[in-house]
Amino acid sequence: MRRPRIKAIVFGLAASLFGYVFYMRYWIWRDCIAAAQSSCVTSNGSNVTEGGMVWGVVAIGFLAAAVIAQFGRR
């Protein structure tokens, strides 16, 4: 088993952070956003939009970078 590289750990932490942001800004509210067809005002007054999906793309990018940093060519 390979020892985790520092770069892979940092990229993995970034992927976790952006995954959490994606979950909080889009995934929880996806039904409300779809029903409103543009944006949704949450119970605490925040306005969430479909643009929250972008955080998921960023999270996947960092996850891919973490896998490449760990298992890629040396």
mmCIF file of N, CA, C and O in Angstrom:
data_model
loop_
_atom_site.group_PDB
_atom_site.id
_atom_site.type_symbol
_atom_site.label_atom_id
_atom_site.label_comp_id
_atom_site.label_asym_id
_atom_site.label_seq_id
_atom_site.Cartn_x
_atom_site.Cartn_y
_atom_site.Cartn_z
ATOM 1 N N MET A 1 0.837 -1.183 0.000
ATOM 2 C CA MET A 1 0.000 0.000 0.000
ATOM 3 C C MET A 1 0.886 1.252 0.000
ATOM 4 O O MET A 1 1.843 1.332 0.756
ATOM 5 N N ARG A 2 0.532 2.185 -0.847
ATOM 6 C CA ARG A 2 1.321 3.405 -0.954
ATOM 7 C C ARG A 2 1.025 4.351 0.201
ATOM 8 O O ARG A 2 -0.099 4.427 0.682
ATOM 9 N N ARG A 3 2.062 5.051 0.593
ATOM 10 C CA ARG A 3 1.898 6.078 1.610
ATOM 11 C C ARG A 3 1.215 7.288 0.981
ATOM 12 O O ARG A 3 1.560 7.689 -0.130
ATOM 13 N N PRO A 4 0.238 7.900 1.649
ATOM 14 C CA PRO A 4 -0.426 9.061 1.046
ATOM 15 C C PRO A 4 0.534 10.236 0.874
ATOM 16 O O PRO A 4 1.317 10.533 1.771
ATOM 17 N N ARG A 5 0.463 10.851 -0.267
ATOM 18 C CA ARG A 5 1.294 12.024 -0.532
ATOM 19 C C ARG A 5 0.603 13.264 0.026
ATOM 20 O O ARG A 5 -0.625 13.323 0.109
ATOM 21 N N ILE A 6 1.394 14.255 0.345
ATOM 22 C CA ILE A 6 0.864 15.503 0.894
ATOM 23 C C ILE A 6 -0.062 16.175 -0.113
ATOM 24 O O ILE A 6 -1.143 16.663 0.250
ATOM 25 N N LYS A 7 0.337 16.207 -1.392
ATOM 26 C CA LYS A 7 -0.512 16.817 -2.427
ATOM 27 C C LYS A 7 -1.858 16.124 -2.503
ATOM 28 O O LYS A 7 -2.896 16.773 -2.631
ATOM 29 N N ALA A 8 -1.865 14.808 -2.424
ATOM 30 C CA ALA A 8 -3.118 14.058 -2.498
ATOM 31 C C ALA A 8 -4.005 14.380 -1.308
ATOM 32 O O ALA A 8 -5.228 14.501 -1.446
ATOM 33 N N ILE A 9 -3.407 14.537 -0.143
ATOM 34 C CA ILE A 9 -4.188 14.878 1.046
ATOM 35 C C ILE A 9 -4.789 16.269 0.917
ATOM 36 O O ILE A 9 -5.968 16.479 1.217
ATOM 37 N N VAL A 10 -3.996 17.224 0.448
ATOM 38 C CA VAL A 10 -4.486 18.595 0.280
ATOM 39 C C VAL A 10 -5.607 18.633 -0.751
ATOM 40 O O VAL A 10 -6.659 19.275 -0.531
ATOM 41 N N PHE A 11 -5.414 17.954 -1.886
ATOM 42 C CA PHE A 11 -6.469 17.917 -2.899
ATOM 43 C C PHE A 11 -7.719 17.215 -2.372
ATOM 44 O O PHE A 11 -8.842 17.607 -2.678
ATOM 45 N N GLY A 12 -7.536 16.169 -1.591
ATOM 46 C CA GLY A 12 -8.676 15.462 -1.002
ATOM 47 C C GLY A 12 -9.452 16.339 -0.026
ATOM 48 O O GLY A 12 -10.687 16.322 -0.006
ATOM 49 N N LEU A 13 -8.728 17.125 0.768
ATOM 50 C CA LEU A 13 -9.393 18.054 1.682
ATOM 51 C C LEU A 13 -10.147 19.139 0.915
ATOM 52 O O LEU A 13 -11.263 19.519 1.292
ATOM 53 N N ALA A 14 -9.549 19.632 -0.166
ATOM 54 C CA ALA A 14 -10.236 20.631 -0.995
ATOM 55 C C ALA A 14 -11.488 20.029 -1.634
ATOM 56 O O ALA A 14 -12.536 20.678 -1.699
ATOM 57 N N ALA A 15 -11.396 18.785 -2.091
ATOM 58 C CA ALA A 15 -12.558 18.113 -2.666
ATOM 59 C C ALA A 15 -13.659 17.960 -1.624
ATOM 60 O O ALA A 15 -14.847 18.159 -1.919
ATOM 61 N N SER A 16 -13.275 17.640 -0.397
ATOM 62 C CA SER A 16 -14.260 17.517 0.677
ATOM 63 C C SER A 16 -14.930 18.853 0.971
ATOM 64 O O SER A 16 -16.146 18.925 1.155
ATOM 65 N N LEU A 17 -14.139 19.916 1.016
ATOM 66 C CA LEU A 17 -14.692 21.244 1.276
ATOM 67 C C LEU A 17 -15.681 21.653 0.190
ATOM 68 O O LEU A 17 -16.804 22.077 0.486
ATOM 69 N N PHE A 18 -15.287 21.510 -1.066
ATOM 70 C CA PHE A 18 -16.172 21.914 -2.149
ATOM 71 C C PHE A 18 -17.368 20.974 -2.282
ATOM 72 O O PHE A 18 -18.449 21.398 -2.690
ATOM 73 N N GLY A 19 -17.190 19.710 -1.926
ATOM 74 C CA GLY A 19 -18.326 18.792 -1.889
ATOM 75 C C GLY A 19 -19.335 19.201 -0.841
ATOM 76 O O GLY A 19 -20.548 19.139 -1.054
ATOM 77 N N TYR A 20 -18.851 19.648 0.307
ATOM 78 C CA TYR A 20 -19.740 20.128 1.368
ATOM 79 C C TYR A 20 -20.491 21.381 0.919
ATOM 80 O O TYR A 20 -21.693 21.515 1.156
ATOM 81 N N VAL A 21 -19.775 22.300 0.267
ATOM 82 C CA VAL A 21 -20.421 23.523 -0.237
ATOM 83 C C VAL A 21 -21.484 23.156 -1.268
ATOM 84 O O VAL A 21 -22.591 23.716 -1.265
ATOM 85 N N PHE A 22 -21.176 22.208 -2.163
ATOM 86 C CA PHE A 22 -22.151 21.743 -3.146
ATOM 87 C C PHE A 22 -23.394 21.189 -2.454
ATOM 88 O O PHE A 22 -24.519 21.505 -2.823
ATOM 89 N N TYR A 23 -23.176 20.390 -1.440
ATOM 90 C CA TYR A 23 -24.301 19.791 -0.707
ATOM 91 C C TYR A 23 -25.159 20.869 -0.051
ATOM 92 O O TYR A 23 -26.384 20.829 -0.138
ATOM 93 N N MET A 24 -24.520 21.835 0.580
ATOM 94 C CA MET A 24 -25.259 22.864 1.305
ATOM 95 C C MET A 24 -25.917 23.886 0.387
ATOM 96 O O MET A 24 -27.000 24.390 0.704
ATOM 97 N N ARG A 25 -25.304 24.199 -0.754
ATOM 98 C CA ARG A 25 -25.831 25.256 -1.619
ATOM 99 C C ARG A 25 -26.708 24.743 -2.754
ATOM 100 O O ARG A 25 -27.411 25.532 -3.373
ATOM 101 N N TYR A 26 -26.648 23.440 -3.055
ATOM 102 C CA TYR A 26 -27.476 22.944 -4.143
ATOM 103 C C TYR A 26 -28.244 21.677 -3.783
ATOM 104 O O TYR A 26 -29.461 21.634 -3.920
ATOM 105 N N TRP A 27 -27.557 20.640 -3.358
ATOM 106 C CA TRP A 27 -28.170 19.314 -3.238
ATOM 107 C C TRP A 27 -29.377 19.303 -2.311
ATOM 108 O O TRP A 27 -30.400 18.687 -2.622
ATOM 109 N N ILE A 28 -29.313 19.957 -1.179
ATOM 110 C CA ILE A 28 -30.432 19.988 -0.236
ATOM 111 C C ILE A 28 -31.647 20.667 -0.861
ATOM 112 O O ILE A 28 -32.781 20.253 -0.635
ATOM 113 N N TRP A 29 -31.419 21.692 -1.655
ATOM 114 C CA TRP A 29 -32.496 22.536 -2.181
ATOM 115 C C TRP A 29 -32.859 22.240 -3.628
ATOM 116 O O TRP A 29 -33.601 22.985 -4.245
ATOM 117 N N ARG A 30 -32.389 21.143 -4.202
ATOM 118 C CA ARG A 30 -32.589 20.886 -5.632
ATOM 119 C C ARG A 30 -34.065 20.789 -6.019
ATOM 120 O O ARG A 30 -34.450 21.245 -7.088
ATOM 121 N N ASP A 31 -34.913 20.245 -5.164
ATOM 122 C CA ASP A 31 -36.341 20.160 -5.486
ATOM 123 C C ASP A 31 -36.997 21.539 -5.495
ATOM 124 O O ASP A 31 -37.801 21.847 -6.369
ATOM 125 N N CYS A 32 -36.640 22.366 -4.537
ATOM 126 C CA CYS A 32 -37.180 23.724 -4.477
ATOM 127 C C CYS A 32 -36.710 24.549 -5.675
ATOM 128 O O CYS A 32 -37.484 25.293 -6.258
ATOM 129 N N ILE A 33 -35.440 24.398 -6.040
ATOM 130 C CA ILE A 33 -34.900 25.130 -7.197
ATOM 131 C C ILE A 33 -35.606 24.688 -8.478
ATOM 132 O O ILE A 33 -35.965 25.505 -9.317
ATOM 133 N N ALA A 34 -35.831 23.397 -8.623
ATOM 134 C CA ALA A 34 -36.505 22.887 -9.822
ATOM 135 C C ALA A 34 -37.949 23.375 -9.887
ATOM 136 O O ALA A 34 -38.447 23.706 -10.961
ATOM 137 N N ALA A 35 -38.614 23.422 -8.754
ATOM 138 C CA ALA A 35 -40.009 23.881 -8.736
ATOM 139 C C ALA A 35 -40.114 25.364 -9.068
ATOM 140 O O ALA A 35 -41.034 25.795 -9.751
ATOM 141 N N ALA A 36 -39.150 26.148 -8.594
ATOM 142 C CA ALA A 36 -39.161 27.587 -8.856
ATOM 143 C C ALA A 36 -38.586 27.921 -10.229
ATOM 144 O O ALA A 36 -38.766 29.023 -10.715
ATOM 145 N N GLN A 37 -37.876 27.014 -10.853
ATOM 146 C CA GLN A 37 -37.251 27.138 -12.167
ATOM 147 C C GLN A 37 -36.184 28.222 -12.243
ATOM 148 O O GLN A 37 -35.808 28.631 -13.321
ATOM 149 N N SER A 38 -35.713 28.713 -11.133
ATOM 150 C CA SER A 38 -34.591 29.648 -11.181
ATOM 151 C C SER A 38 -33.852 29.681 -9.855
ATOM 152 O O SER A 38 -32.679 29.382 -9.799
ATOM 153 N N SER A 39 -34.540 30.073 -8.804
ATOM 154 C CA SER A 39 -33.877 30.168 -7.511
ATOM 155 C C SER A 39 -34.877 29.860 -6.409
ATOM 156 O O SER A 39 -36.079 29.806 -6.634
ATOM 157 N N CYS A 40 -34.358 29.676 -5.224
ATOM 158 C CA CYS A 40 -35.193 29.310 -4.094
ATOM 159 C C CYS A 40 -34.717 30.094 -2.875
ATOM 160 O O CYS A 40 -33.517 30.172 -2.617
ATOM 161 N N VAL A 41 -35.641 30.669 -2.130
ATOM 162 C CA VAL A 41 -35.301 31.367 -0.905
ATOM 163 C C VAL A 41 -35.466 30.383 0.238
ATOM 164 O O VAL A 41 -36.532 29.809 0.440
ATOM 165 N N THR A 42 -34.388 30.158 0.979
ATOM 166 C CA THR A 42 -34.406 29.184 2.063
ATOM 167 C C THR A 42 -35.061 29.774 3.309
ATOM 168 O O THR A 42 -35.378 30.962 3.356
ATOM 169 N N SER A 43 -35.219 28.938 4.325
ATOM 170 C CA SER A 43 -35.867 29.380 5.557
ATOM 171 C C SER A 43 -35.065 30.451 6.299
ATOM 172 O O SER A 43 -35.637 31.252 7.027
ATOM 173 N N ASN A 44 -33.764 30.474 6.109
ATOM 174 C CA ASN A 44 -32.948 31.493 6.778
ATOM 175 C C ASN A 44 -32.726 32.735 5.913
ATOM 176 O O ASN A 44 -31.945 33.599 6.262
ATOM 177 N N GLY A 45 -33.377 32.804 4.767
ATOM 178 C CA GLY A 45 -33.306 33.980 3.907
ATOM 179 C C GLY A 45 -32.273 33.924 2.800
ATOM 180 O O GLY A 45 -32.166 34.850 2.015
ATOM 181 N N SER A 46 -31.506 32.849 2.723
ATOM 182 C CA SER A 46 -30.516 32.713 1.655
ATOM 183 C C SER A 46 -31.215 32.417 0.332
ATOM 184 O O SER A 46 -32.231 31.726 0.299
ATOM 185 N N ASN A 47 -30.649 32.918 -0.742
ATOM 186 C CA ASN A 47 -31.178 32.658 -2.065
ATOM 187 C C ASN A 47 -30.236 31.688 -2.768
ATOM 188 O O ASN A 47 -29.092 32.026 -3.045
ATOM 189 N N VAL A 48 -30.692 30.469 -3.033
ATOM 190 C CA VAL A 48 -29.863 29.478 -3.710
ATOM 191 C C VAL A 48 -30.355 29.310 -5.140
ATOM 192 O O VAL A 48 -31.541 29.407 -5.422
ATOM 193 N N THR A 49 -29.404 29.070 -6.057
ATOM 194 C CA THR A 49 -29.736 28.946 -7.472
ATOM 195 C C THR A 49 -29.139 27.677 -8.043
ATOM 196 O O THR A 49 -28.411 26.961 -7.370
ATOM 197 N N GLU A 50 -29.420 27.424 -9.323
ATOM 198 C CA GLU A 50 -28.835 26.282 -10.012
ATOM 199 C C GLU A 50 -27.329 26.409 -10.130
ATOM 200 O O GLU A 50 -26.636 25.436 -10.375
ATOM 201 N N GLY A 51 -26.812 27.609 -9.968
ATOM 202 C CA GLY A 51 -25.375 27.831 -10.045
ATOM 203 C C GLY A 51 -24.602 27.076 -8.974
ATOM 204 O O GLY A 51 -23.398 26.910 -9.079
ATOM 205 N N GLY A 52 -25.292 26.601 -7.948
ATOM 206 C CA GLY A 52 -24.651 25.816 -6.910
ATOM 207 C C GLY A 52 -24.090 24.505 -7.430
ATOM 208 O O GLY A 52 -23.237 23.890 -6.784
ATOM 209 N N MET A 53 -24.550 24.071 -8.602
ATOM 210 C CA MET A 53 -24.017 22.844 -9.203
ATOM 211 C C MET A 53 -22.543 22.980 -9.549
ATOM 212 O O MET A 53 -21.816 21.996 -9.605
ATOM 213 N N VAL A 54 -22.099 24.207 -9.769
ATOM 214 C CA VAL A 54 -20.702 24.443 -10.132
ATOM 215 C C VAL A 54 -19.776 23.920 -9.039
ATOM 216 O O VAL A 54 -18.702 23.393 -9.326
ATOM 217 N N TRP A 55 -20.180 24.035 -7.781
ATOM 218 C CA TRP A 55 -19.343 23.554 -6.685
ATOM 219 C C TRP A 55 -19.115 22.059 -6.782
ATOM 220 O O TRP A 55 -18.058 21.560 -6.395
ATOM 221 N N GLY A 56 -20.086 21.324 -7.289
ATOM 222 C CA GLY A 56 -19.911 19.886 -7.486
ATOM 223 C C GLY A 56 -18.864 19.581 -8.540
ATOM 224 O O GLY A 56 -18.069 18.651 -8.395
ATOM 225 N N VAL A 57 -18.833 20.377 -9.584
ATOM 226 C CA VAL A 57 -17.833 20.194 -10.644
ATOM 227 C C VAL A 57 -16.435 20.471 -10.097
ATOM 228 O O VAL A 57 -15.489 19.722 -10.379
ATOM 229 N N VAL A 58 -16.325 21.521 -9.289
ATOM 230 C CA VAL A 58 -15.034 21.849 -8.681
ATOM 231 C C VAL A 58 -14.593 20.721 -7.749
ATOM 232 O O VAL A 58 -13.421 20.322 -7.743
ATOM 233 N N ALA A 59 -15.532 20.175 -6.981
ATOM 234 C CA ALA A 59 -15.211 19.072 -6.067
ATOM 235 C C ALA A 59 -14.727 17.842 -6.831
ATOM 236 O O ALA A 59 -13.757 17.193 -6.433
ATOM 237 N N ILE A 60 -15.382 17.529 -7.940
ATOM 238 C CA ILE A 60 -14.962 16.383 -8.755
ATOM 239 C C ILE A 60 -13.574 16.624 -9.342
ATOM 240 O O ILE A 60 -12.745 15.710 -9.411
ATOM 241 N N GLY A 61 -13.302 17.858 -9.739
ATOM 242 C CA GLY A 61 -11.975 18.194 -10.260
ATOM 243 C C GLY A 61 -10.887 17.979 -9.217
ATOM 244 O O GLY A 61 -9.835 17.401 -9.506
ATOM 245 N N PHE A 62 -11.128 18.443 -8.004
ATOM 246 C CA PHE A 62 -10.141 18.241 -6.944
ATOM 247 C C PHE A 62 -10.018 16.772 -6.559
ATOM 248 O O PHE A 62 -8.928 16.299 -6.226
ATOM 249 N N LEU A 63 -11.106 16.039 -6.609
ATOM 250 C CA LEU A 63 -11.039 14.603 -6.323
ATOM 251 C C LEU A 63 -10.194 13.883 -7.371
ATOM 252 O O LEU A 63 -9.357 13.038 -7.038
ATOM 253 N N ALA A 64 -10.386 14.249 -8.629
ATOM 254 C CA ALA A 64 -9.575 13.661 -9.698
ATOM 255 C C ALA A 64 -8.101 14.018 -9.522
ATOM 256 O O ALA A 64 -7.214 13.179 -9.705
ATOM 257 N N ALA A 65 -7.837 15.267 -9.132
ATOM 258 C CA ALA A 65 -6.455 15.683 -8.900
ATOM 259 C C ALA A 65 -5.836 14.902 -7.743
ATOM 260 O O ALA A 65 -4.652 14.541 -7.796
ATOM 261 N N ALA A 66 -6.624 14.619 -6.714
ATOM 262 C CA ALA A 66 -6.117 13.844 -5.576
ATOM 263 C C ALA A 66 -5.773 12.419 -5.994
ATOM 264 O O ALA A 66 -4.731 11.878 -5.597
ATOM 265 N N VAL A 67 -6.622 11.815 -6.799
ATOM 266 C CA VAL A 67 -6.360 10.443 -7.264
ATOM 267 C C VAL A 67 -5.118 10.417 -8.148
ATOM 268 O O VAL A 67 -4.264 9.533 -8.007
ATOM 269 N N ILE A 68 -4.990 11.385 -9.035
ATOM 270 C CA ILE A 68 -3.819 11.456 -9.906
ATOM 271 C C ILE A 68 -2.560 11.702 -9.089
ATOM 272 O O ILE A 68 -1.515 11.098 -9.342
ATOM 273 N N ALA A 69 -2.644 12.595 -8.089
ATOM 274 C CA ALA A 69 -1.480 12.886 -7.260
ATOM 275 C C ALA A 69 -1.046 11.658 -6.464
ATOM 276 O O ALA A 69 0.147 11.445 -6.238
ATOM 277 N N GLN A 70 -2.002 10.840 -6.063
ATOM 278 C CA GLN A 70 -1.662 9.660 -5.281
ATOM 279 C C GLN A 70 -1.193 8.490 -6.140
ATOM 280 O O GLN A 70 -0.213 7.847 -5.834
ATOM 281 N N PHE A 71 -1.910 8.213 -7.214
ATOM 282 C CA PHE A 71 -1.640 7.003 -7.993
ATOM 283 C C PHE A 71 -1.034 7.267 -9.361
ATOM 284 O O PHE A 71 -0.786 6.330 -10.113
ATOM 285 N N GLY A 72 -0.838 8.520 -9.689
ATOM 286 C CA GLY A 72 -0.275 8.849 -10.997
ATOM 287 C C GLY A 72 1.175 8.453 -11.104
ATOM 288 O O GLY A 72 1.790 7.924 -10.179
ATOM 289 N N ARG A 73 1.731 8.742 -12.241
ATOM 290 C CA ARG A 73 3.126 8.412 -12.493
ATOM 291 C C ARG A 73 4.052 9.167 -11.556
ATOM 292 O O ARG A 73 3.828 10.305 -11.223
ATOM 293 N N ARG A 74 5.099 8.528 -11.170
ATOM 294 C CA ARG A 74 6.081 9.178 -10.290
ATOM 295 C C ARG A 74 7.235 9.698 -11.095
ATOM 296 O O ARG A 74 7.691 9.260 -12.019
#
